[in-house]
Tab-separated table of C-alpha atoms in Angstrom:
chain	number	residue	atom	x	y	z
A	1	MET	CA	126.550	67.895	45.269
A	2	SER	CA	129.759	68.438	43.014
A	3	LYS	CA	131.196	65.373	41.425
A	4	ARG	CA	134.030	63.580	43.209
A	5	ILE	CA	137.493	64.303	41.708
A	6	ILE	CA	140.081	61.746	43.447
A	7	PHE	CA	143.890	61.711	42.688
A	8	HIS	CA	146.005	58.574	43.139
A	9	VAL	CA	149.616	59.734	43.195
A	10	ASP	CA	152.162	56.951	43.092
A	11	ALA	CA	156.050	57.467	42.940
A	12	ASN	CA	157.822	55.786	40.180
A	13	SER	CA	160.085	53.062	41.421
A	14	ALA	CA	160.252	54.745	44.602
A	15	TYR	CA	162.966	53.027	46.379
A	16	LEU	CA	165.286	53.120	43.579
A	17	SER	CA	164.346	56.668	42.740
A	18	TRP	CA	164.752	58.001	46.374
A	19	GLU	CA	168.211	56.372	46.589
A	20	ALA	CA	169.233	57.853	43.379
A	21	VAL	CA	168.304	61.134	44.184
A	22	HIS	CA	169.833	60.860	47.744
A	23	ARG	CA	173.164	59.865	46.264
A	24	LEU	CA	173.180	62.560	43.647
A	25	GLN	CA	172.392	65.144	46.180
A	26	HIS	CA	175.533	63.923	48.324
A	27	GLY	CA	178.037	64.295	45.491
A	28	ASP	CA	177.680	60.829	43.514
A	29	SER	CA	177.996	61.525	39.733
A	30	LEU	CA	176.077	58.124	38.756
A	31	ASP	CA	172.312	58.172	38.444
A	32	LEU	CA	171.129	54.910	39.511
A	33	ARG	CA	168.219	55.328	37.238
A	34	THR	CA	170.131	55.498	34.157
A	35	VAL	CA	172.022	51.882	34.628
A	36	PRO	CA	170.914	48.450	35.359
A	37	SER	CA	170.431	48.738	39.115
A	38	VAL	CA	168.146	47.317	41.918
A	39	VAL	CA	167.330	48.108	45.554
A	40	GLY	CA	167.356	44.904	47.648
A	41	GLY	CA	169.455	42.149	49.382
A	42	ASN	CA	173.129	42.306	49.932
A	43	GLN	CA	175.634	43.282	47.234
A	44	GLU	CA	178.413	41.078	48.668
A	45	THR	CA	176.621	37.974	49.541
A	46	ARG	CA	173.975	38.383	46.893
A	47	HIS	CA	171.214	37.371	49.124
A	48	GLY	CA	167.747	38.758	49.352
A	49	ILE	CA	165.130	39.703	46.772
A	50	ILE	CA	164.527	42.781	44.401
A	51	LEU	CA	162.405	45.418	45.900
A	52	ALA	CA	162.866	48.123	43.092
A	53	LYS	CA	164.578	48.205	39.835
A	54	SER	CA	165.663	50.960	37.281
A	55	ILE	CA	164.159	51.037	33.716
A	56	PRO	CA	167.258	49.727	32.058
A	57	THR	CA	166.998	46.474	33.874
A	58	LYS	CA	163.930	45.481	31.924
A	59	LYS	CA	165.799	44.274	28.810
A	60	TYR	CA	167.439	41.821	31.021
A	61	GLY	CA	164.053	40.378	32.190
A	62	ILE	CA	164.705	41.201	35.876
A	63	ILE	CA	161.517	41.526	37.826
A	64	THR	CA	160.513	42.827	41.176
A	65	GLY	CA	160.530	39.902	43.755
A	66	GLU	CA	163.081	37.692	42.418
A	67	SER	CA	166.334	36.933	43.997
A	68	VAL	CA	169.323	38.969	43.791
A	69	PHE	CA	171.090	36.001	42.895
A	70	ALA	CA	169.232	35.166	39.895
A	71	ALA	CA	169.199	38.760	38.763
A	72	LYS	CA	173.114	38.749	38.965
A	73	ILE	CA	172.912	35.818	36.710
A	74	LYS	CA	170.776	37.633	34.151
A	75	CYS	CA	173.049	40.835	34.366
A	76	PRO	CA	176.528	40.416	35.829
A	77	GLN	CA	177.044	43.980	35.870
A	78	LEU	CA	173.833	44.829	37.882
A	79	ILE	CA	174.434	47.422	40.632
A	80	VAL	CA	172.852	46.195	43.901
A	81	VAL	CA	171.950	48.872	46.526
A	82	PRO	CA	170.889	47.813	49.975
A	83	PRO	CA	167.474	49.132	51.254
A	84	ASN	CA	167.435	52.331	53.540
A	85	TYR	CA	164.190	52.241	55.245
A	86	TYR	CA	164.893	55.486	57.101
A	87	LEU	CA	165.532	57.477	53.984
A	88	TYR	CA	162.369	56.186	52.243
A	89	MET	CA	160.354	57.262	55.343
A	90	GLN	CA	161.752	60.627	55.190
A	91	CYS	CA	161.199	60.840	51.548
A	92	SER	CA	157.484	59.583	51.848
A	93	ALA	CA	156.731	62.308	54.554
A	94	VAL	CA	158.115	65.241	52.344
A	95	PHE	CA	156.122	63.732	49.406
A	96	GLY	CA	153.055	64.036	51.367
A	97	ASP	CA	153.758	67.401	52.609
A	98	ILE	CA	153.618	68.768	48.815
A	99	LEU	CA	150.506	66.914	48.359
A	100	ARG	CA	148.829	68.864	51.192
A	101	GLU	CA	149.435	71.920	49.139
A	102	TYR	CA	146.654	70.710	46.814
A	103	SER	CA	143.914	69.383	49.247
A	104	PRO	CA	143.593	69.157	53.032
A	105	LEU	CA	142.144	65.508	52.255
A	106	ILE	CA	145.149	63.281	52.014
A	107	GLU	CA	145.365	59.550	52.730
A	108	GLN	CA	148.615	57.794	52.636
A	109	TYR	CA	147.970	54.290	51.301
A	110	SER	CA	151.616	52.919	51.323
A	111	ILE	CA	155.182	54.394	51.592
A	112	ASP	CA	155.278	55.507	48.104
A	113	GLU	CA	151.552	56.329	47.303
A	114	TYR	CA	148.815	58.507	48.552
A	115	PHE	CA	145.189	59.413	47.686
A	116	LEU	CA	144.195	63.052	47.426
A	117	ASP	CA	140.487	64.321	47.299
A	118	TYR	CA	140.475	67.093	45.012
A	119	THR	CA	136.677	67.751	45.101
A	120	GLY	CA	135.973	71.268	45.427
A	121	MET	CA	139.618	72.466	44.945
A	122	GLU	CA	138.950	73.359	41.430
A	123	LYS	CA	137.502	76.537	42.578
A	124	VAL	CA	140.801	77.376	44.123
A	125	LEU	CA	143.449	75.736	42.138
A	126	GLY	CA	141.648	75.245	38.680
A	127	ASP	CA	141.342	72.376	36.435
A	128	PRO	CA	142.115	68.948	38.030
A	129	VAL	CA	144.111	67.563	35.021
A	130	THR	CA	146.183	70.872	34.976
A	131	ALA	CA	146.581	70.843	38.629
A	132	ALA	CA	147.854	67.330	38.447
A	133	TYR	CA	150.396	68.213	35.889
A	134	ARG	CA	151.514	71.070	38.061
A	135	LEU	CA	151.731	68.772	41.115
A	136	LYS	CA	153.778	66.152	39.139
A	137	ASP	CA	156.222	68.749	37.750
A	138	GLN	CA	156.488	70.312	41.264
A	139	ILE	CA	157.477	66.966	42.922
A	140	LYS	CA	160.058	66.406	40.055
A	141	GLU	CA	161.606	69.799	40.586
A	142	GLN	CA	161.640	70.136	44.110
A	143	LEU	CA	162.225	66.460	45.238
A	144	GLY	CA	164.075	64.940	42.091
A	145	PHE	CA	161.772	61.995	41.447
A	146	THR	CA	158.956	61.334	39.204
A	147	VAL	CA	155.421	60.329	40.020
A	148	ASN	CA	152.215	58.925	38.171
A	149	ILE	CA	148.979	60.519	38.879
A	150	GLY	CA	145.596	58.778	38.246
A	151	ILE	CA	142.566	60.964	38.170
A	152	SER	CA	138.829	59.653	38.532
A	153	SER	CA	135.650	59.957	40.506
A	154	ASN	CA	136.646	57.291	43.104
A	155	LYS	CA	139.692	55.681	44.515
A	156	LEU	CA	139.709	52.435	42.734
A	157	LEU	CA	139.511	54.099	39.207
A	158	ALA	CA	142.159	56.597	40.227
A	159	LYS	CA	144.500	53.904	41.318
A	160	MET	CA	143.983	51.878	38.188
A	161	GLY	CA	144.447	55.137	36.187
A	162	SER	CA	147.925	55.625	37.649
A	163	GLU	CA	149.124	52.411	36.366
A	164	LEU	CA	148.226	52.685	32.941
A	165	LYS	CA	151.521	53.899	31.481
A	166	LYS	CA	154.725	54.767	33.422
A	167	PRO	CA	156.889	56.933	34.255
A	168	ASP	CA	156.055	60.534	34.843
A	169	MET	CA	152.522	60.653	33.555
A	170	VAL	CA	148.982	61.767	34.223
A	171	HIS	CA	146.164	59.710	33.445
A	172	THR	CA	142.355	60.285	33.618
A	173	LEU	CA	140.005	57.100	34.106
A	174	PHE	CA	136.612	58.239	34.616
A	175	PRO	CA	133.550	55.621	34.403
A	176	GLU	CA	133.011	56.689	30.837
A	177	GLU	CA	136.407	55.772	29.668
A	178	MET	CA	136.673	52.364	31.316
A	179	SER	CA	135.612	50.576	27.988
A	180	THR	CA	138.397	52.085	26.130
A	181	LYS	CA	141.329	52.543	28.682
A	182	MET	CA	140.610	49.661	31.343
A	183	TRP	CA	138.484	46.851	29.938
A	184	PRO	CA	140.814	45.893	27.116
A	185	LEU	CA	143.514	45.234	29.698
A	186	PRO	CA	144.461	41.641	30.746
A	187	VAL	CA	142.417	40.507	33.593
A	188	GLU	CA	145.273	40.180	36.105
A	189	GLU	CA	146.040	43.899	35.804
A	190	LEU	CA	142.845	44.515	37.818
A	191	PHE	CA	143.487	45.598	41.280
A	192	GLY	CA	142.604	42.554	43.573
A	193	VAL	CA	143.050	40.022	40.989
A	194	GLY	CA	146.066	37.997	41.992
A	195	ARG	CA	148.428	35.435	40.454
A	196	ALA	CA	146.113	32.616	41.964
A	197	THR	CA	142.887	34.035	40.683
A	198	ALA	CA	143.811	35.071	37.157
A	199	PRO	CA	144.391	31.388	36.014
A	200	LYS	CA	140.773	30.395	37.311
A	201	LEU	CA	139.232	33.376	35.466
A	202	ARG	CA	141.211	32.514	32.294
A	203	ASP	CA	139.911	28.840	32.492
A	204	ARG	CA	136.494	30.062	32.389
A	205	GLY	CA	137.210	32.252	29.305
A	206	ILE	CA	137.651	35.568	31.197
A	207	GLN	CA	140.638	36.940	29.538
A	208	THR	CA	140.275	40.711	29.988
A	209	ILE	CA	138.976	43.085	32.522
A	210	GLY	CA	136.092	43.857	30.122
A	211	ASP	CA	135.295	40.178	30.080
A	212	LEU	CA	135.210	40.164	33.874
A	213	ALA	CA	132.912	43.306	34.077
A	214	ASN	CA	130.484	41.815	31.409
A	215	ALA	CA	130.260	38.219	33.228
A	216	GLU	CA	127.496	37.075	35.141
A	217	PRO	CA	128.007	37.972	38.938
A	218	HIS	CA	126.115	34.981	40.217
A	219	ARG	CA	128.549	32.615	37.980
A	220	LEU	CA	131.577	34.473	39.707
A	221	GLU	CA	130.096	33.982	43.044
A	222	LEU	CA	129.735	30.254	42.746
A	223	PHE	CA	133.424	29.542	42.303
A	224	LEU	CA	134.961	32.599	44.182
A	225	LYS	CA	132.419	33.220	46.770
A	226	SER	CA	132.113	37.129	48.024
A	227	TYR	CA	135.363	37.568	46.359
A	228	GLY	CA	133.991	37.058	42.960
A	229	LEU	CA	131.423	39.782	43.412
A	230	MET	CA	134.074	42.117	44.766
A	231	ILE	CA	136.317	41.892	41.701
A	232	TRP	CA	133.304	42.071	39.342
A	233	ASN	CA	132.424	45.357	41.127
A	234	PHE	CA	136.058	46.398	40.655
A	235	ALA	CA	135.864	45.549	37.049
A	236	ASN	CA	132.685	47.905	36.624
A	237	GLY	CA	134.776	50.649	38.460
A	238	ARG	CA	132.392	50.621	41.592
A	239	ASP	CA	133.877	52.103	44.803
A	240	GLU	CA	132.201	54.446	47.259
A	241	SER	CA	135.053	54.717	49.923
A	242	LEU	CA	136.223	58.014	51.074
A	243	VAL	CA	139.660	59.479	51.216
A	244	LYS	CA	140.423	58.895	54.960
A	245	ILE	CA	142.278	62.045	56.201
A	246	ASN	CA	145.347	61.544	58.373
A	247	ARG	CA	144.703	57.838	58.566
A	248	ARG	CA	147.158	55.891	60.459
A	249	PRO	CA	148.498	52.605	58.783
A	250	ILE	CA	146.635	49.607	60.235
A	251	ILE	CA	149.741	47.550	61.236
A	252	LYS	CA	149.332	43.935	62.341
A	253	GLY	CA	152.944	43.301	62.878
A	254	ILE	CA	156.503	44.270	62.017
A	255	GLY	CA	159.199	41.831	61.173
A	256	ASN	CA	162.720	41.379	59.958
A	257	SER	CA	164.801	38.574	58.790
A	258	THR	CA	168.189	38.058	57.275
A	259	THR	CA	170.126	35.225	55.644
A	260	ILE	CA	173.527	35.192	57.188
A	261	PRO	CA	176.521	34.892	54.925
A	262	PHE	CA	178.018	32.013	57.020
A	263	ASP	CA	176.829	29.443	59.430
A	264	VAL	CA	176.123	30.596	62.923
A	265	ASP	CA	177.221	27.955	65.312
A	266	ASP	CA	177.587	29.780	68.722
A	267	THR	CA	175.060	31.806	70.901
A	268	ARG	CA	177.079	35.157	71.048
A	269	THR	CA	176.928	35.589	67.319
A	270	ALA	CA	173.362	34.533	66.984
A	271	HIS	CA	172.508	37.164	69.832
A	272	LEU	CA	174.400	39.831	67.807
A	273	VAL	CA	172.422	39.033	64.575
A	274	LEU	CA	169.075	39.059	66.526
A	275	LEU	CA	170.172	42.540	67.788
A	276	SER	CA	170.679	43.701	64.378
A	277	LEU	CA	167.308	42.666	63.410
A	278	VAL	CA	165.659	44.145	66.596
A	279	GLU	CA	167.427	47.332	65.893
A	280	SER	CA	165.327	47.852	62.682
A	281	VAL	CA	162.108	46.263	64.034
A	282	ALA	CA	162.023	48.601	67.143
A	283	THR	CA	162.924	51.710	65.295
A	284	ARG	CA	160.109	51.057	62.949
A	285	LEU	CA	157.771	50.179	65.731
A	286	ARG	CA	158.508	53.745	67.351
A	287	GLN	CA	158.258	55.425	63.838
A	288	ALA	CA	154.823	53.989	63.719
A	289	GLU	CA	153.940	55.207	67.179
A	290	TYR	CA	153.021	51.537	68.322
A	291	LEU	CA	154.023	49.304	71.228
A	292	THR	CA	154.229	45.460	70.893
A	293	GLN	CA	152.907	42.908	73.201
A	294	LEU	CA	154.231	39.682	71.500
A	295	VAL	CA	157.680	38.875	69.988
A	296	SER	CA	158.597	35.856	67.846
A	297	VAL	CA	161.929	34.417	66.777
A	298	SER	CA	162.312	32.065	63.838
A	299	ILE	CA	165.182	30.023	62.853
A	300	ARG	CA	166.191	28.189	59.613
A	301	THR	CA	169.153	25.964	59.846
A	302	ASN	CA	171.584	25.213	57.136
A	303	GLU	CA	169.589	22.099	56.181
A	304	LEU	CA	166.559	24.290	55.782
A	305	TYR	CA	164.697	23.091	58.822
A	306	HIS	CA	162.545	25.772	60.254
A	307	TYR	CA	161.094	26.488	63.686
A	308	SER	CA	160.025	29.398	65.715
A	309	HIS	CA	158.916	30.341	69.259
A	310	GLN	CA	157.012	33.457	70.549
A	311	ARG	CA	156.248	35.106	73.926
A	312	LYS	CA	154.056	37.781	75.263
A	313	PHE	CA	155.448	40.878	77.253
A	314	PHE	CA	154.221	41.570	80.665
A	315	ALA	CA	153.767	45.205	79.664
A	316	PRO	CA	153.608	46.570	76.027
A	317	THR	CA	156.901	48.096	74.940
A	318	ASP	CA	158.859	49.670	72.138
A	319	SER	CA	162.278	49.210	73.803
A	320	THR	CA	164.945	47.845	71.748
A	321	ASN	CA	166.748	46.471	74.677
A	322	ALA	CA	163.654	44.851	76.140
A	323	ILE	CA	162.651	43.261	72.818
A	324	HIS	CA	166.195	41.942	72.178
A	325	GLU	CA	166.237	40.387	75.634
A	326	ILE	CA	162.983	38.422	75.055
A	327	ALA	CA	164.313	37.516	71.623
A	328	CYS	CA	167.453	36.019	72.918
A	329	GLU	CA	165.616	34.185	75.610
A	330	LEU	CA	163.364	32.674	73.090
A	331	PHE	CA	166.334	31.616	70.892
A	332	ASP	CA	168.068	30.045	73.697
A	333	GLU	CA	165.005	28.071	74.611
A	334	ILE	CA	164.519	26.546	71.049
A	335	TRP	CA	167.967	26.265	69.566
A	336	LYS	CA	169.209	22.875	68.962
A	337	LYS	CA	172.839	23.773	68.333
A	338	GLU	CA	172.558	23.128	64.680
A	339	PRO	CA	174.157	25.556	62.307
A	340	ILE	CA	172.004	28.396	61.505
A	341	ARG	CA	171.823	30.310	58.112
A	342	HIS	CA	168.671	32.474	58.539
A	343	LEU	CA	167.142	34.322	61.623
A	344	GLY	CA	163.899	36.305	61.967
A	345	VAL	CA	162.306	38.593	64.494
A	346	ARG	CA	158.887	39.802	64.584
A	347	VAL	CA	156.534	41.879	66.723
A	348	SER	CA	152.901	41.822	66.742
A	349	GLU	CA	149.543	42.312	68.861
A	350	LEU	CA	150.360	46.134	68.758
A	351	CYS	CA	148.755	48.791	70.436
A	352	MET	CA	148.960	52.526	70.560
A	353	ASN	CA	151.843	54.192	72.315
A	354	SER	CA	149.899	57.256	73.452
A	355	PHE	CA	149.621	55.991	76.944
A	356	ILE	CA	151.870	53.670	78.763
A	357	GLN	CA	151.160	51.922	82.016
A	358	PRO	CA	154.251	51.675	84.105
A	359	SER	CA	154.924	48.412	86.057
A	360	LEU	CA	156.687	48.115	89.386
A	361	PHE	CA	158.668	45.264	88.070
A	362	GLU	CA	159.940	47.003	85.025
A	363	ARG	CA	163.092	48.978	84.812
A	364	ASP	CA	163.397	52.796	84.132
A	365	ILE	CA	160.994	52.972	81.183
A	366	GLU	CA	161.256	56.721	80.536
A	367	LYS	CA	165.150	56.771	80.548
A	368	GLN	CA	165.138	53.734	78.071
A	369	ARG	CA	162.526	55.526	75.783
A	370	ALA	CA	164.719	58.712	75.876
A	371	MET	CA	167.808	56.872	74.851
A	372	ASP	CA	165.844	54.975	72.011
A	373	HIS	CA	164.476	58.114	70.678
A	374	ALA	CA	167.780	60.011	70.693
A	375	VAL	CA	169.493	57.286	68.880
A	376	ASP	CA	166.514	57.404	66.346
A	377	GLU	CA	166.965	61.117	65.845
A	378	ILE	CA	170.744	60.702	65.185
A	379	ARG	CA	170.249	58.206	62.925
A	380	ASN	CA	167.587	60.139	61.121
A	381	ARG	CA	169.818	63.000	60.903
A	382	PHE	CA	173.122	61.665	60.172
A	383	GLY	CA	172.579	58.097	58.703
A	384	LEU	CA	172.181	54.567	59.947
A	385	LYS	CA	176.039	54.138	60.792
A	386	SER	CA	176.432	57.414	62.727
A	387	VAL	CA	175.794	55.532	65.956
A	388	PHE	CA	175.843	51.875	66.624
A	389	ARG	CA	176.645	49.343	69.595
A	390	ALA	CA	180.207	48.725	70.463
A	391	SER	CA	179.315	44.903	70.591
A	392	PHE	CA	179.451	45.121	66.725
A	393	LEU	CA	182.909	46.281	66.448
A	394	HIS	CA	185.180	43.662	64.767
A	395	SER	CA	182.151	41.350	64.670
A	396	GLY	CA	182.001	40.989	60.906
A	397	LEU	CA	178.165	41.730	61.227
A	398	GLY	CA	176.128	44.786	60.144
A	399	SER	CA	174.728	46.840	63.191
A	400	ILE	CA	171.350	47.030	61.600
A	401	ALA	CA	169.958	44.204	59.317
A	402	GLY	CA	167.196	44.859	56.737
A	403	GLY	CA	164.894	47.675	57.007
A	404	THR	CA	162.274	47.516	54.448
A	405	VAL	CA	158.663	48.019	55.111
A	406	SER	CA	156.970	44.703	55.124
A	407	ASP	CA	153.742	44.213	53.153
A	408	GLU	CA	151.584	43.956	56.335
A	409	GLU	CA	152.469	47.623	57.454
A	410	TYR	CA	149.776	49.133	55.098
A	411	PRO	CA	146.463	47.380	54.452
A	412	MET	CA	145.397	45.766	51.160
A	413	MET	CA	142.926	47.890	49.300
A	414	SER	CA	139.358	46.103	49.487
A	415	SER	CA	135.890	47.141	48.681
A	416	LEU	CA	136.344	49.542	51.579
A	417	LEU	CA	139.427	51.249	50.176
């Protein structure tokens, strides 16, 4: 049996790169990647968090996940671009299409990263490292953005390899290379070691990935349980999981929320904000080919009090109107008339949309679905603002709020990568 060869292909600063390329292709003279710029939040109100950043932002100490407000303090001239989820989904799909030219075994792990099983393909496409450079350069030439590629004998090490040095790089990280390339790294750089775990390891003298790899596994199990054994195996490069062809993302739920630039104190405005959130959530639900059976609404007042309410649907749905109707009913039931600063909508208990059981008590489902899909198609082709509901005219509110992919839409890697 031939040795496994696995690629992990990761788009560099995906959201920002895709936004920059899209703007350049549509006549913009400024490449966002060459100036201090970020994707995230709202440029006018400075709300939200940083989702992606350009390399020039590093000298200002701006990090992914911090608030736009804090980032603007660090760099007043920072360019803030709102996220465009629909563009990112299109870029991700085209990205995947190129990878399929190199192997039939492709697994999408997140919106901007894929695993590729190159095992046996060297007989057709040649040396894996040479092929990886060719793939990297092809993506750069045809799509305009750069990727990092990690190459190894399993998915874990391939992923770790792609993180070694960025951007626009190819790295190998085979088991025999771990002692020089991976083990000297700080322990928190190991996949699976989060911010809460790293201090616990450091308190016990485990400073590097190598320290963790050479630790006594039973000691790790004493204070971290089975999780300790898992990260010990990761530190030793152990992973036998397969690249799962055409795997659908395992989605637990899809949510969207927004901080409103003014206090909302009337029902009509609140319902419009909920509609702008549902437009994004329902579109993403249809894009993922799921139906929802549960919707929840959350409210945060101007005094930061928070409460929420949820309800199940009589029949699973992906209809924008149906989800919005329930969301408004939930809101009306729980709102205590305080000024509102933040609203959120979330759908969960998802099921496949390949079969829908009509109900005698539902309105014309097929007509509603046809309308939703027609609107989705128009927006995909001509942009988010190409079609919107008349209720948003002169409202001072955006017709679609948010739109980034939540962390729950792709599963975290585990020992079963």
